[in-house]
Structures are given as C-alpha cells and as structure tokens.
Coordinates of C-alpha atoms and ligand atoms in Angstrom, one line a residue:
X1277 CA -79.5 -4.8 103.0
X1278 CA -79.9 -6.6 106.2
X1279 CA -81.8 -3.5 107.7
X1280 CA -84.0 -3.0 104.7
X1281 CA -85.2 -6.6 105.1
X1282 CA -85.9 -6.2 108.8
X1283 CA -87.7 -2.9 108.2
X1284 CA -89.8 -4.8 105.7
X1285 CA -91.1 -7.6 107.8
X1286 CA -91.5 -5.4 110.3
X1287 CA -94.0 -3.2 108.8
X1288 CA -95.5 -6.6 107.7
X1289 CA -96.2 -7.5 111.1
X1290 CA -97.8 -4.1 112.3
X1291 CA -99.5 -4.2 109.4
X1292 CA -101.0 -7.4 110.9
X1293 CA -101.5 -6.2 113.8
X1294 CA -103.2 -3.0 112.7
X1295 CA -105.4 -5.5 110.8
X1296 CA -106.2 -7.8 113.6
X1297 CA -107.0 -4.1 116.1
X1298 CA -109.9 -3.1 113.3
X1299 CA -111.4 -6.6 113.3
X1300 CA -111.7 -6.1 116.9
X1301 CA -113.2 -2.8 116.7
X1302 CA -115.3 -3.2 114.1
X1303 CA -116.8 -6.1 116.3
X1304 CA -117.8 -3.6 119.1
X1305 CA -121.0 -2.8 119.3
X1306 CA -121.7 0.9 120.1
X1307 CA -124.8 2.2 121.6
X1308 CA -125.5 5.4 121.4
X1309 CA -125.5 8.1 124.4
X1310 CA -129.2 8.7 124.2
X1311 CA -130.1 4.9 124.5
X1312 CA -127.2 4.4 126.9
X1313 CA -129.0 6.1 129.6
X1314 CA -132.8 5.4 128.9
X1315 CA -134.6 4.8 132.1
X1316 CA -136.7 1.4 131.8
X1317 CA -140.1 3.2 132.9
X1318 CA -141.5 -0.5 133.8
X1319 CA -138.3 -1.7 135.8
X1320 CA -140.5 -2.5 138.9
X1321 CA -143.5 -3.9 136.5
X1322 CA -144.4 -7.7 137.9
X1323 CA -145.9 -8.7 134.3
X1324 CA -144.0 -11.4 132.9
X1325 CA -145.1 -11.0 129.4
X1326 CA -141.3 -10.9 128.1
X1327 CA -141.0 -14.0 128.7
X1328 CA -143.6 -14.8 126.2
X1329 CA -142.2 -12.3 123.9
X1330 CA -139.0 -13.9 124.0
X1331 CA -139.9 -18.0 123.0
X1332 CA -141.8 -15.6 120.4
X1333 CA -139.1 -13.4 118.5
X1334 CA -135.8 -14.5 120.7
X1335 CA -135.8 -18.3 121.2
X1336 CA -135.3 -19.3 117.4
X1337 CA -131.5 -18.0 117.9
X1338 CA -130.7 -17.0 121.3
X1339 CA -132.3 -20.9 122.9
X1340 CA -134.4 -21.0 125.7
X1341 CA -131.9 -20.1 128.4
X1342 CA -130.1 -17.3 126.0
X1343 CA -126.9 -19.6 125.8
X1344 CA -127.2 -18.8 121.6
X1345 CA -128.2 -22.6 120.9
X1346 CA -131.2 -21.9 119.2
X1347 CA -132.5 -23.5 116.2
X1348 CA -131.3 -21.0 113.7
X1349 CA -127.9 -19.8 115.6
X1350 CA -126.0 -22.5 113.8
X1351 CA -126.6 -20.5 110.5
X1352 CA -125.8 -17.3 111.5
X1353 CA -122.0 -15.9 111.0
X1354 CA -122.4 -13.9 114.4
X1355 CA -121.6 -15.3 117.3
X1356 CA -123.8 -14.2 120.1
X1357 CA -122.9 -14.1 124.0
X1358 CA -124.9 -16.1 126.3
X1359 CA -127.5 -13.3 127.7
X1360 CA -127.2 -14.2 131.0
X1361 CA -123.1 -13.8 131.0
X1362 CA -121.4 -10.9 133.1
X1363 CA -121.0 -8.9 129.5
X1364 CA -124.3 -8.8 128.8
X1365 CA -125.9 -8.3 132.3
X1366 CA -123.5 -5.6 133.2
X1367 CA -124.9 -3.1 130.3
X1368 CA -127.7 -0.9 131.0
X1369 CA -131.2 -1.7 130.4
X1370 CA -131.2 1.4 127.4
X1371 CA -128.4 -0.2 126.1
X1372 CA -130.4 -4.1 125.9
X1373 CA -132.8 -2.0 124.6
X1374 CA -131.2 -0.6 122.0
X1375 CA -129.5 -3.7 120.7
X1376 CA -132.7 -6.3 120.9
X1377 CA -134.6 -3.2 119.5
X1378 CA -132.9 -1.5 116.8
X1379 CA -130.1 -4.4 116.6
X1380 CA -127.2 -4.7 113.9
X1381 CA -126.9 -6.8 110.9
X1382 CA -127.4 -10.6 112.1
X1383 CA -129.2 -9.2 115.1
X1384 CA -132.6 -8.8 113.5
X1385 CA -134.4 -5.6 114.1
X1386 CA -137.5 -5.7 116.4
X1387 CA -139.3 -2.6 116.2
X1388 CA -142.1 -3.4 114.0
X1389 CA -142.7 -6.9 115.6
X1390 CA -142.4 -5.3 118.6
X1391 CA -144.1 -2.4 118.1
X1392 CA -145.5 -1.1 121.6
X1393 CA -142.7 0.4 124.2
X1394 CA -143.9 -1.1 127.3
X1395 CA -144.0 -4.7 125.7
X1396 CA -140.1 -3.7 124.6
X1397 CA -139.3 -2.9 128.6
X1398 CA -140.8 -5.8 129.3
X1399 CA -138.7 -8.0 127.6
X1400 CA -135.7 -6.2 128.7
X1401 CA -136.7 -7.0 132.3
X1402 CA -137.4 -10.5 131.3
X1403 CA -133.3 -10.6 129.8
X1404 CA -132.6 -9.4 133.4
X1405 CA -134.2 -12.7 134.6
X1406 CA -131.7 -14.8 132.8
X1407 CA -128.9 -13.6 134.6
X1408 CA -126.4 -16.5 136.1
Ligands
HEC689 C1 -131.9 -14.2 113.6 C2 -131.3 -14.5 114.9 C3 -131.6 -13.7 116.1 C4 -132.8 -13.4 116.6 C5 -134.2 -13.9 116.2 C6 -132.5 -12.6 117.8 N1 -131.2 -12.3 117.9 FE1 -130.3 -11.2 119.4 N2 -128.5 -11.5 118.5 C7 -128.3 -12.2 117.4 C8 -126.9 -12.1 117.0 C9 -126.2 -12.8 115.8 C10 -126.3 -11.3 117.9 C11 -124.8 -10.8 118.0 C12 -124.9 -9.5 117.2 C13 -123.5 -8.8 117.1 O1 -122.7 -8.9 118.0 O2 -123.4 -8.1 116.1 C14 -127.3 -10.9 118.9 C15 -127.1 -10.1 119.9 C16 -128.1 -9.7 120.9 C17 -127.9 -8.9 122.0 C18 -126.6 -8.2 122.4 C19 -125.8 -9.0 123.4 C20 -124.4 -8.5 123.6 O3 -123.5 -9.1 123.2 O4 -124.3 -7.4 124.2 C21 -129.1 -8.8 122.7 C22 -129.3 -8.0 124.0 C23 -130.0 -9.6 121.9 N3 -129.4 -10.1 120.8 C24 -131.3 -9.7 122.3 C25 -132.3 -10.3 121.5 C26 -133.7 -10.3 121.8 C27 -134.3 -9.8 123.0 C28 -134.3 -11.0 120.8 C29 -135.8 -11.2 120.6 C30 -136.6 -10.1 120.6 C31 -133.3 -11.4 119.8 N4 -132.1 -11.0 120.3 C32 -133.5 -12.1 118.6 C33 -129.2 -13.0 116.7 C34 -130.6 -13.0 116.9

C-alpha cells in the first residue's frame, strides 16, 4: 500500500517535470541550418541605414537601446531578451536574420516591410551595434 502510494506521487512529480522540460523546449527558438550560416554580404557596409530601419519597425517593442521597454512590449505575452545581451550577440548574423526577418508568433514578421535584402543586412549590422 505504502509502495503504491509512493509510486504514485512519484510519477506525479516526473510528470511535472516532464511538463516543466517541454515548456522549456517549446520556448527555444530554432533556426534553421540554411539561415544558421548565411554570410551577411554587407558585413563591412559603413551605411547606417539600420539604425533608421530599426526606430522604424523595432523601437515600438524592442525600445531604443533593445532592452524590450518599448511602447508596445508591455502588451505582449513574450518576453524578449535585451538585443545587446551575450545571448543575443553570440548568434550568428543568419540566425538575427532569420528571427527579425521571418520571426515567430509575437515576433512580427518583417519581410514585406522589409522587403529589399541589403536593407535586411543592414539592420542586422545595426543589432551588432547595440552590443554591451
Ligand atoms: C510587436 C512587437 C515586436 C516588434 C515590432 C519587433 N519585435 Fe523582435 N521580438 C519580439 C518578441 C516578443 C520577441 C521574442 C520572441 C520569442 O522568443 O518567441 C522578439 C525577438 C527578437 C529577436 C530574437 C532575440 C533572441 O532572443 O534571440 C530578434 C533578433 C528581434 N526580435 C529583432 C527584431 C527586429 C530587428 C525588429 C524590427 C525589424 C523587431 N524585432 C521588431 C517582439 C517584437
């Protein structure tokens, strides 16, 4: 009896757990192979137009510095990591592509408001600026 009892709460508690593992992967965002390594053909491009590109499309939820205080963030059920953070910076420039391109859900897709490629590189280059 005693053993049935433990065996029950047991499976209870992985149950939890299992639970708890498939939040956590569902909340991982995984970029394709193709976009993963996407050279940035405008890496070295001086033109700063990202950054105008960004108070356009980007500000409005990520803030001004990327810290995800902007205007709207407070109504959105994502939470966003600062742009400039370690996690962020340390992904490739295919995969900042990808996700400020194609996005996912909350993360509003960009590819008819940002229609032309090199525009899209050279916001990516303009993310690389807020780096702390
Ligand atoms: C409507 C609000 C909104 C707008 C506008 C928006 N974003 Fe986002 N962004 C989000 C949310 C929410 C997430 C987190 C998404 C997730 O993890 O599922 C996110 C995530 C990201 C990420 C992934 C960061 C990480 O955690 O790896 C990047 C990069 C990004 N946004 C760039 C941009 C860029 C560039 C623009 C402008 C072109 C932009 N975003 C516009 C809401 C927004």
């Amino acid at each position: 009896m005693k053993n049935s009892k433990l065996l029950f709460a047991s499976l209870i508690v992985s149950g939890i757990i299992l639970m708890a593992m498939g939040f956590t992967n569902a909340d991982e965002w995984i970029v394709p192979a193709k976009y993963k390594t996407m050279e940035n053909p405008y890496a070295s491009s001086s033109d700063d137009y990202g950054s105008e590109l960004y108070e356009t499309h980007c500000t409005s939820c990520h803030g001004d510095e990327g810290y995800g205080d902007g205007k709207k963030a407070e109504t959105l059920e994502t939470s966003m990591r600062e742009l400039g953070s370690e996690e962020v910076q340390s992904q490739t420039d295919g995969e900042l592509y990808y996700k400020s391109v194609i996005g996912r859900d909350e993360m509003s897709n960009f590819e008819k408001k940002i229609s032309s490629v090199e525009d899209r590189w050279l916001l990516i280059n303009y993310l690389r600026t807020l780096a702390e």
